[in-house]
Short mmCIF file of C-alpha atoms in Angstrom, two decimals:
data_model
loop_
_atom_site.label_atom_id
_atom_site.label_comp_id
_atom_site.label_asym_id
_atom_site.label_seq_id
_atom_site.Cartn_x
_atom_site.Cartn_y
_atom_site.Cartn_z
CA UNK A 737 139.89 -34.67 107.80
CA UNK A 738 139.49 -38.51 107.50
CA UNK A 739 136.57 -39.91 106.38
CA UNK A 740 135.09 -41.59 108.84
CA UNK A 741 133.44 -44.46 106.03
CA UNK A 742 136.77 -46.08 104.93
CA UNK A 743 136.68 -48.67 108.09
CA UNK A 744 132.64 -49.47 107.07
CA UNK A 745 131.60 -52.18 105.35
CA UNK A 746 130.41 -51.53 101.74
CA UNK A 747 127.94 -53.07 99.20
CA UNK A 748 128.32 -53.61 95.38
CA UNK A 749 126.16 -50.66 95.23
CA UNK A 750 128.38 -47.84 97.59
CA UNK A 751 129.57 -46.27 94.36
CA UNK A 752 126.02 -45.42 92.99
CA UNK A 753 124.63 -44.46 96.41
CA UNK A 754 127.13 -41.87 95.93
CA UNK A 755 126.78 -41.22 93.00
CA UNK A 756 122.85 -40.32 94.06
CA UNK A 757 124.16 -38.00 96.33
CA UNK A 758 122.75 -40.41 98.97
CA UNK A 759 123.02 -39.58 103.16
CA UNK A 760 125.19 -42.35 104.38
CA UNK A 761 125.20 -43.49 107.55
CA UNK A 762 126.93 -46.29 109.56
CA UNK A 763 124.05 -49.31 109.97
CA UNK A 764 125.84 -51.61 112.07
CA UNK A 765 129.20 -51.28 110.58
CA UNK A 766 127.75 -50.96 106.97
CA UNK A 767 128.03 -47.55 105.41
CA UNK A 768 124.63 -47.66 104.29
CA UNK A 769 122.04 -44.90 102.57
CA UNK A 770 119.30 -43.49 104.92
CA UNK A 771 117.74 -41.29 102.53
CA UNK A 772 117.83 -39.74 99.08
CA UNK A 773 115.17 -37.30 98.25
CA UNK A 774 113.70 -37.56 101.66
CA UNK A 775 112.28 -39.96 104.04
CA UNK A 776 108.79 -39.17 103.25
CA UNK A 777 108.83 -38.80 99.75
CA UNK A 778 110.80 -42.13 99.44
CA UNK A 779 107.64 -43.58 101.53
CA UNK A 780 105.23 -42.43 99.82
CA UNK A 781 106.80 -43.16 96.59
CA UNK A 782 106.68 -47.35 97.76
CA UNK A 783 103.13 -46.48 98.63
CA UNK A 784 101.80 -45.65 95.33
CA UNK A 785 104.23 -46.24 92.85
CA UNK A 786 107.83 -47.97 93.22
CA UNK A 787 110.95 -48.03 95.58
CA UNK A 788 114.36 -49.23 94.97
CA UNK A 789 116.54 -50.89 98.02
CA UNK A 790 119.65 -52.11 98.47
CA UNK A 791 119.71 -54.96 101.13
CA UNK A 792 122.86 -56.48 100.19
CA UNK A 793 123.99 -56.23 103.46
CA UNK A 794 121.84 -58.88 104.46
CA UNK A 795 123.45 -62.12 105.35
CA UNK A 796 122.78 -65.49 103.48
CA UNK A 797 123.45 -69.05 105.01
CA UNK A 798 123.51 -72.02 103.07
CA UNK A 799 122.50 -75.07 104.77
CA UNK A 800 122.54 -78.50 102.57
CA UNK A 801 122.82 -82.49 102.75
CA UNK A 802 120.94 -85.28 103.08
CA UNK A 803 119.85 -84.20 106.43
CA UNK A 804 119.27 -80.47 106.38
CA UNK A 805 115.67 -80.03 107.15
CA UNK A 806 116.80 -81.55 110.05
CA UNK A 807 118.97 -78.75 111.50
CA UNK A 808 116.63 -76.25 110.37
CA UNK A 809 113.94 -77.42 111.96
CA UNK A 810 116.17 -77.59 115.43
CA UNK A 811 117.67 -74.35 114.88
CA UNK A 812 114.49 -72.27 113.89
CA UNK A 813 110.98 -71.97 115.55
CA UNK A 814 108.75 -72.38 112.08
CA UNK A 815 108.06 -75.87 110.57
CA UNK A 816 110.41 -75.96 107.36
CA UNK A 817 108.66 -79.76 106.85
CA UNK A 818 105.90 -77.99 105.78
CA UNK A 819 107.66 -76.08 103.01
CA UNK A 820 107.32 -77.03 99.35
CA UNK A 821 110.02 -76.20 96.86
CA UNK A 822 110.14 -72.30 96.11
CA UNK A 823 108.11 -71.50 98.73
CA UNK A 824 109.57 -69.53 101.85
CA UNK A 825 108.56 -69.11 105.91
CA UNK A 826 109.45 -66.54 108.42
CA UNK A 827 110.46 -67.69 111.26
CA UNK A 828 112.54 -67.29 114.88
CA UNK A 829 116.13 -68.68 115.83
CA UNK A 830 116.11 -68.66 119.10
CA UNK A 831 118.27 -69.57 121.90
CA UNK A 832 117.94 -72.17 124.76
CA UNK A 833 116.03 -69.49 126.70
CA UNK A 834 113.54 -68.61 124.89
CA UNK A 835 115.18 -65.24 122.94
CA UNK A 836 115.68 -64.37 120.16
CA UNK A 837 118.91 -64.76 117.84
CA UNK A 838 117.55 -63.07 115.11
CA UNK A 839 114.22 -63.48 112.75
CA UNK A 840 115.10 -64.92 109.31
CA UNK A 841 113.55 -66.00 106.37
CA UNK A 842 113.82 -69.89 105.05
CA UNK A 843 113.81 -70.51 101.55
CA UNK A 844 113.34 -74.07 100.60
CA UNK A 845 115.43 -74.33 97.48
CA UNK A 846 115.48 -78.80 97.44
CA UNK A 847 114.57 -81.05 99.37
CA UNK A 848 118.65 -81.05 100.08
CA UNK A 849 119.02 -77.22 100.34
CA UNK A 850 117.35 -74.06 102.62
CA UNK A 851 118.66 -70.77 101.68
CA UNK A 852 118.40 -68.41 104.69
CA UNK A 853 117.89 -64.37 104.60
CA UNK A 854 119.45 -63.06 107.96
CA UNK A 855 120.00 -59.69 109.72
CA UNK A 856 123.20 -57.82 108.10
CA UNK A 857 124.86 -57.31 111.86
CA UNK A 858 123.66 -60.85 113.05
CA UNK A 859 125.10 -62.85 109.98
CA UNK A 860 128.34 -64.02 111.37
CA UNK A 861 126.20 -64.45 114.34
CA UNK A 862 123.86 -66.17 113.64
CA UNK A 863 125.96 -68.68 111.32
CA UNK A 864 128.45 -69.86 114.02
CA UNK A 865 125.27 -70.61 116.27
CA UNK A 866 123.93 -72.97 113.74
CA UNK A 867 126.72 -74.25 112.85
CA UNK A 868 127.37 -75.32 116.40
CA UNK A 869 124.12 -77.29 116.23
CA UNK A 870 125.05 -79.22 113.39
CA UNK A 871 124.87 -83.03 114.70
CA UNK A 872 123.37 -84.30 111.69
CA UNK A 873 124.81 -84.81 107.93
CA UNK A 874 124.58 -81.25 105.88
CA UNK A 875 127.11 -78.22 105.87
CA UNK A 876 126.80 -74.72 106.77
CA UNK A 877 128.03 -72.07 104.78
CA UNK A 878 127.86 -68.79 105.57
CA UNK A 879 127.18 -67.78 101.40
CA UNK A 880 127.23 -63.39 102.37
CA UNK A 881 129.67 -63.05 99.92
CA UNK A 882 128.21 -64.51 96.92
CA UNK A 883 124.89 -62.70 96.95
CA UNK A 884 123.95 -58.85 96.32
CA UNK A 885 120.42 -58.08 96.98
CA UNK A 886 118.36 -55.21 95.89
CA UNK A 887 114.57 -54.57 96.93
CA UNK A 888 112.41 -53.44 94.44
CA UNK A 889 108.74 -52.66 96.86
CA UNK A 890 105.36 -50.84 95.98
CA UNK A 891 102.40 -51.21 93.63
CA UNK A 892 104.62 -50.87 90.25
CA UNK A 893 107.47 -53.38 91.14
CA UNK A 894 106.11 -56.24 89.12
CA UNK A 895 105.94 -53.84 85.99
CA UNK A 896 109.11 -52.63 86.58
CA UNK A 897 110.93 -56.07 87.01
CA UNK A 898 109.27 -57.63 84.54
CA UNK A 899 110.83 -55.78 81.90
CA UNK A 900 113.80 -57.33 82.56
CA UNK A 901 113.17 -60.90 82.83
CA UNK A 902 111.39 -63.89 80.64
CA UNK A 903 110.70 -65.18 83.68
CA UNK A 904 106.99 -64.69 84.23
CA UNK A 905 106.25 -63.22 88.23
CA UNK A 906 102.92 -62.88 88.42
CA UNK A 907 102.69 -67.02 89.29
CA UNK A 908 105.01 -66.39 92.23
CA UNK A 909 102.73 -65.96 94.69
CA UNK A 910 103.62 -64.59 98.18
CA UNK A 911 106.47 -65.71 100.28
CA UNK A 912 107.56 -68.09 96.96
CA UNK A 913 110.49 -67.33 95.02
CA UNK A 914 112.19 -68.76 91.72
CA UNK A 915 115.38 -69.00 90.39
CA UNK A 916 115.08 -67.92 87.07
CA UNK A 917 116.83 -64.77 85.40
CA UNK A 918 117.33 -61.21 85.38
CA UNK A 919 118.63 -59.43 82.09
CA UNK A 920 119.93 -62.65 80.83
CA UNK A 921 121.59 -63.79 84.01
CA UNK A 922 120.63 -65.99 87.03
CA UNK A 923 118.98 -64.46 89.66
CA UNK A 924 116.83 -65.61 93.14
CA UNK A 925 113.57 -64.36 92.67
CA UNK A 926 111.45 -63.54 95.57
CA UNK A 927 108.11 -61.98 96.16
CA UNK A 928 108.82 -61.02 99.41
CA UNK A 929 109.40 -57.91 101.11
CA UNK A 930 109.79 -55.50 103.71
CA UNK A 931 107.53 -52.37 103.40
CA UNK A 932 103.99 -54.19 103.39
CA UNK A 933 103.45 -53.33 99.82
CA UNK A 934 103.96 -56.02 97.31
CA UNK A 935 107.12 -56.37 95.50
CA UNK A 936 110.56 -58.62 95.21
CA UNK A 937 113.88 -59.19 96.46
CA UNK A 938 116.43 -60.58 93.84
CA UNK A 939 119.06 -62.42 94.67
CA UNK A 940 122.37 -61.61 92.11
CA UNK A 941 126.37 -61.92 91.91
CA UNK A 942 127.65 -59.02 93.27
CA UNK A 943 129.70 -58.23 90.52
CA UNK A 944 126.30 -57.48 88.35
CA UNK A 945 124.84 -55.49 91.38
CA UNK A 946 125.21 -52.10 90.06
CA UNK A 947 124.24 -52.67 86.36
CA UNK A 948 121.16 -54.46 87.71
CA UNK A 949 120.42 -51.75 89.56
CA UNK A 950 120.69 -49.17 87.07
CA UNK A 951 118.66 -51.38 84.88
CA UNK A 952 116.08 -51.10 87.18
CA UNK A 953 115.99 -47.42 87.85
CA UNK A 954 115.37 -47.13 84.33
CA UNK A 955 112.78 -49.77 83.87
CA UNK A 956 111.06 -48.13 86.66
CA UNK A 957 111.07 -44.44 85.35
CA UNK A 958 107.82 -44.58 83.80
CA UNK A 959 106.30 -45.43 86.54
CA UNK A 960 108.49 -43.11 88.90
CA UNK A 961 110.81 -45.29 90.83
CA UNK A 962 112.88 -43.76 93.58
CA UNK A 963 115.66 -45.15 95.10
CA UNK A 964 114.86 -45.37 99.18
CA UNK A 965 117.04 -45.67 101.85
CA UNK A 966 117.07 -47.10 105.16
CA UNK A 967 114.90 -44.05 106.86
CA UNK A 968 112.22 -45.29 104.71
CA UNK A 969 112.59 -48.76 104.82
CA UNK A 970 111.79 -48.43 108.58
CA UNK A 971 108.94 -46.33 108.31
CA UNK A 972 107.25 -48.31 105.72
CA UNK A 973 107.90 -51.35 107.98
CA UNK A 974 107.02 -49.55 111.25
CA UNK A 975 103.30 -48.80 109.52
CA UNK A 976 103.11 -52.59 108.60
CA UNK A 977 103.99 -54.01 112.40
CA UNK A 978 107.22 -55.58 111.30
CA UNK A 979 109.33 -56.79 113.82
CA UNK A 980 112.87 -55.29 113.66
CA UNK A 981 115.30 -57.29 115.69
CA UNK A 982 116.76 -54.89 118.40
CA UNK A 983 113.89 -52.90 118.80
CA UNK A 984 110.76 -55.38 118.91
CA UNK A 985 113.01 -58.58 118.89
CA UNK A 986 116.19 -59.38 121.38
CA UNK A 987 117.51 -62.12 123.21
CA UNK A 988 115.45 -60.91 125.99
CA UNK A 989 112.17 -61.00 124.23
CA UNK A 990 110.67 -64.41 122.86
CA UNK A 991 107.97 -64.56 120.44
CA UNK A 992 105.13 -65.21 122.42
CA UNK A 993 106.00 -62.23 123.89
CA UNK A 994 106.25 -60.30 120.10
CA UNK A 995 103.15 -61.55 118.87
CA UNK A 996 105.11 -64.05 116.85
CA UNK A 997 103.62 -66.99 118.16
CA UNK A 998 102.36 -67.88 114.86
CA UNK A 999 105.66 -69.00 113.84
CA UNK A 1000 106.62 -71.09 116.56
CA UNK A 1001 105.35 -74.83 115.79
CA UNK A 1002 104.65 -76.81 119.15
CA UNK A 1003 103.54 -79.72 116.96
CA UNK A 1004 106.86 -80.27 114.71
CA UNK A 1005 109.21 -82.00 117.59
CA UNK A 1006 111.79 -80.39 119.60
CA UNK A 1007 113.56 -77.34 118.58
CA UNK A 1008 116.00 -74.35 120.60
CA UNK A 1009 114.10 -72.84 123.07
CA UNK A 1010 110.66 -75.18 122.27
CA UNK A 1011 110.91 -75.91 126.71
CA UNK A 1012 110.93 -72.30 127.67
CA UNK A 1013 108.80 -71.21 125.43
CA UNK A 1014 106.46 -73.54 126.53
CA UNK A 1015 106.72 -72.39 130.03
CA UNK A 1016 106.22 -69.25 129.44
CA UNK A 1017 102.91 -70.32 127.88
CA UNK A 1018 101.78 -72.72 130.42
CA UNK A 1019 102.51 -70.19 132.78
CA UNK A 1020 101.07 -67.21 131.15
CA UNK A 1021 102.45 -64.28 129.68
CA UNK A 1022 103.39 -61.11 131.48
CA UNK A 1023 103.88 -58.64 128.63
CA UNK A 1024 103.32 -58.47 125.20
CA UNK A 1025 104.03 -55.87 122.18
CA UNK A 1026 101.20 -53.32 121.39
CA UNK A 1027 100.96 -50.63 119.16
CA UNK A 1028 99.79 -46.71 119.84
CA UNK A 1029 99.29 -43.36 118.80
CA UNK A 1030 100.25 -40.68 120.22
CA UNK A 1031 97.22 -37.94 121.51
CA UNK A 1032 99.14 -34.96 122.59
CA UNK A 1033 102.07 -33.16 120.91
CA UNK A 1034 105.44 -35.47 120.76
CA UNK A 1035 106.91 -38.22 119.35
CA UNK A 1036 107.26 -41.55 121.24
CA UNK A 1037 110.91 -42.02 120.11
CA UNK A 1038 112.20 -46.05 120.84
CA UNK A 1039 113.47 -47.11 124.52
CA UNK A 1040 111.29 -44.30 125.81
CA UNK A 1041 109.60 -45.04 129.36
CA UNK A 1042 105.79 -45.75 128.93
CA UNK A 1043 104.11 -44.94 131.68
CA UNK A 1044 99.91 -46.30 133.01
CA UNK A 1045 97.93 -44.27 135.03
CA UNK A 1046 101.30 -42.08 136.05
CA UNK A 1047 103.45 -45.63 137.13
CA UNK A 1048 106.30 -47.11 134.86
CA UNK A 1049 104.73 -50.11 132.76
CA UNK A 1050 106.89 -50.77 129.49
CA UNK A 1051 109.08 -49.04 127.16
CA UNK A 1052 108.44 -47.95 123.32
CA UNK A 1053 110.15 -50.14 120.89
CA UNK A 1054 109.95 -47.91 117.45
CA UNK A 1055 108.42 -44.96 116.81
CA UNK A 1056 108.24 -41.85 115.03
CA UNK A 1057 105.54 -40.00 112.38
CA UNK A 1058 103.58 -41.92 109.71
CA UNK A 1059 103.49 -40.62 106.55
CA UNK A 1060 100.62 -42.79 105.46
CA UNK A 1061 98.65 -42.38 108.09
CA UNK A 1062 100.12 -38.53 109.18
CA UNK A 1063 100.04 -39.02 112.61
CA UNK A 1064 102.61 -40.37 115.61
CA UNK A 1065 102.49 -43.78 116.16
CA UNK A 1066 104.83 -46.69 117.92
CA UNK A 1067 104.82 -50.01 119.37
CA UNK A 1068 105.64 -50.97 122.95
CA UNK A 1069 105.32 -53.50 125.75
CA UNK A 1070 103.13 -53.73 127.83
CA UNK A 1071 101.73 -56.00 130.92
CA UNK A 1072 99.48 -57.87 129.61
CA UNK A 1073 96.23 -56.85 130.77
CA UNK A 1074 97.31 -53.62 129.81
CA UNK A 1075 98.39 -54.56 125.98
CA UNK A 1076 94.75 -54.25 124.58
CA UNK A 1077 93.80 -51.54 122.65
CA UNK A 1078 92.20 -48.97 123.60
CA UNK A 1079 94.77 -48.30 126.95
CA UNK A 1080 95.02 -44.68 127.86
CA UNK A 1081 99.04 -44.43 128.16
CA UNK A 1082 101.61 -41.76 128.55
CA UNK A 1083 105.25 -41.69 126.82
CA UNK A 1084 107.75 -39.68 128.49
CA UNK A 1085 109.25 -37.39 125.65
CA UNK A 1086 112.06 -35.48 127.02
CA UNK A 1087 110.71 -36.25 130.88
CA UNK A 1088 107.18 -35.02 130.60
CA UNK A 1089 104.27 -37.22 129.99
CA UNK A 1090 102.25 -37.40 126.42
CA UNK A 1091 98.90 -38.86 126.34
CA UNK A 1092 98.81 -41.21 123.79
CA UNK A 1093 96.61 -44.12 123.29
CA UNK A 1094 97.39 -48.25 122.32
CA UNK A 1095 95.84 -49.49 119.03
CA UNK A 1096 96.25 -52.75 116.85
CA UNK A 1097 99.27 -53.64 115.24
CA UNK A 1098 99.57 -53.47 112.25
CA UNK A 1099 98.79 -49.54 111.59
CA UNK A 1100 98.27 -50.03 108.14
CA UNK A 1101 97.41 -52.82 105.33
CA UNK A 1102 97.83 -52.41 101.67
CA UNK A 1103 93.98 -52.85 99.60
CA UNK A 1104 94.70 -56.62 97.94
#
């Protein structure tokens, strides 16, 4: 029998995924761990101790020249003017409609040079989009290759790391990053993350992936790393109220509509999508994301019909059990005078209706 992985994509780290007896799945054409020791005991280890990802199938894009804050500013919703050096904004790229692209994250590297974190399945994507907005004097490069990521998230991940580096993280504050080094060798350092615990992302040559991740499973044993998968990841992001683009996000949705309208940046000039966007808000809203919890017995499973006083009204966007929390809980849209909490709702699981009950978003928020 063939196996079915040799057409998927594969990180630096496939080998020791396997080698960790890892559940592989495809992600969007990326043969990709969803779990290890278990989806909840990979959450609650990030909780309370450490978790170790591998995101290398994220995409990088490499936008420099004289005039590259420029195109970043057109291309994305967030004001990258703002940005100092080291310091890094989340933000939309949209298209001329008011959707979304994807959601990225813009590292100002110079005043000369933004290095942008992308979905893995947008990358490609998302780079020939920019790229056909480039009217101004900077190149695009579409950098995937170069970089491996790993994650390293939860209350132990500065311990852990800094065992292997001189440089010092506890001065990189949040959503800042460094280029410094890891085990003697350079590596993006960024206290970012994914889970709503703190924690970093490093940014290393691919061909050093797998040592630096071995390095880090050790460093972390003390504390009792785990290595978590992408069941986990989305958990741990679901309980924070994370967007995830094609589930909260789409080219359908914009994000006034996501509760993202703290990115978008009226005031910085024009930018794709700035006119719809601001037609949409002139004219009002007519939906907009909330979260819930379910009341009866069911899970409110994503693209599942929500339903308001027995008539159709939205559709769930994730959802599934909390291990923090140990209950059922989601996130859907709404109309808008119905996206408040406090909304008695029902979520058609398998056809029948389950009471179930909207809330605030996010579920939960790590103690500082």
């Amino acid at each position: 029998m063939s196996d079915p992985s040799v057409d998927l994509l594969k990180t630096p780290l496939n080998a020791a995924h396997r080698a960790l007896k890892a559940r592989m799945v495809d992600f969007g054409g990326w043969d990709m761990p969803v779990q290890y020791s278990g989806i909840i005991d990979e959450h609650n280890t990030v909780r309370t101790a450490a978790g170790l990802f591998d995101v290398s199938h994220m995409g990088e894009i490499e936008i420099k020249g004289p005039e590259a804050l420029s195109l970043v500013n057109y291309v994305s919703t967030n004001n990258a003017a703002k940005l100092a050096i080291g310091q890094v904004h989340y933000a939309g790229l949209l298209y001329d409609h008011g959707g979304f692209v994807d959601d990225i994250l813009v590292h100002k590297v110079a005043d000369d040079s933004y290095f942008l974190c992308v979905n893995a399945s947008n990358q490609d994507k998302d780079f020939e989009h920019i790229a056909a907005q480039n009217r101004w004097d900077c190149t695009v490069e579409n950098a995937g290759p170069r970089y491996a990521q790993i994650a390293v998230q939860g209350p132990k991940a500065l311990a852990t790391l800094q065992k292997l580096t001189k440089t010092e993280l506890s001065p990189i504050k949040y959503y800042w990053f460094t280029d410094g080094e890891v085990s003697g060798d350079w590596a993006r350092i960024a206290r970012t993350g994914y889970t709503g615990e703190d924690g970093f992302e490093i940014y290393v040559d691919p061909s050093l992936a797998e040592k630096r991740w071995n390095e880090l499973m050790a460093a972390g044993e003390e504390f009792g790393i785990k290595p978590a998968g992408l069941g986990a990841r989305n958990t741990l992001r679901m309980e924070s109220g994370m967007a995830l683009y094609g589930h909260e996000i789409d080219a359908s949705i914009s994000p006034l509509e996501a509760g993202l309208q703290w990115i978008v940046k009226f005031d910085k000039g024009d930018f794709l999508g700035r006119a719809r966007l601001e037609e949409q808000k002139a004219a009002g809203l007519t939906r907009k994301l909330i979260g819930f919890e379910m009341c009866g017995r069911g899970i409110g499973r994503d693209g599942y019909e929500v339903r308001v006083a027995g008539a159709p009204a939205g559709w769930v966007t994730s959802g599934g059990p909390s291990p923090t929390l140990n209950k059922n809980i989601g996130m859907c849209y709404l109309p808008l005078d119905k996206a408040v909490p406090g909304t008695s709702i029902e979520v058609m699981v398998r056809n029948a209706p389950v009471e179930a009950v909207t809330i605030p978003i996010p579920f939960y928020k790590r103690a500082k």
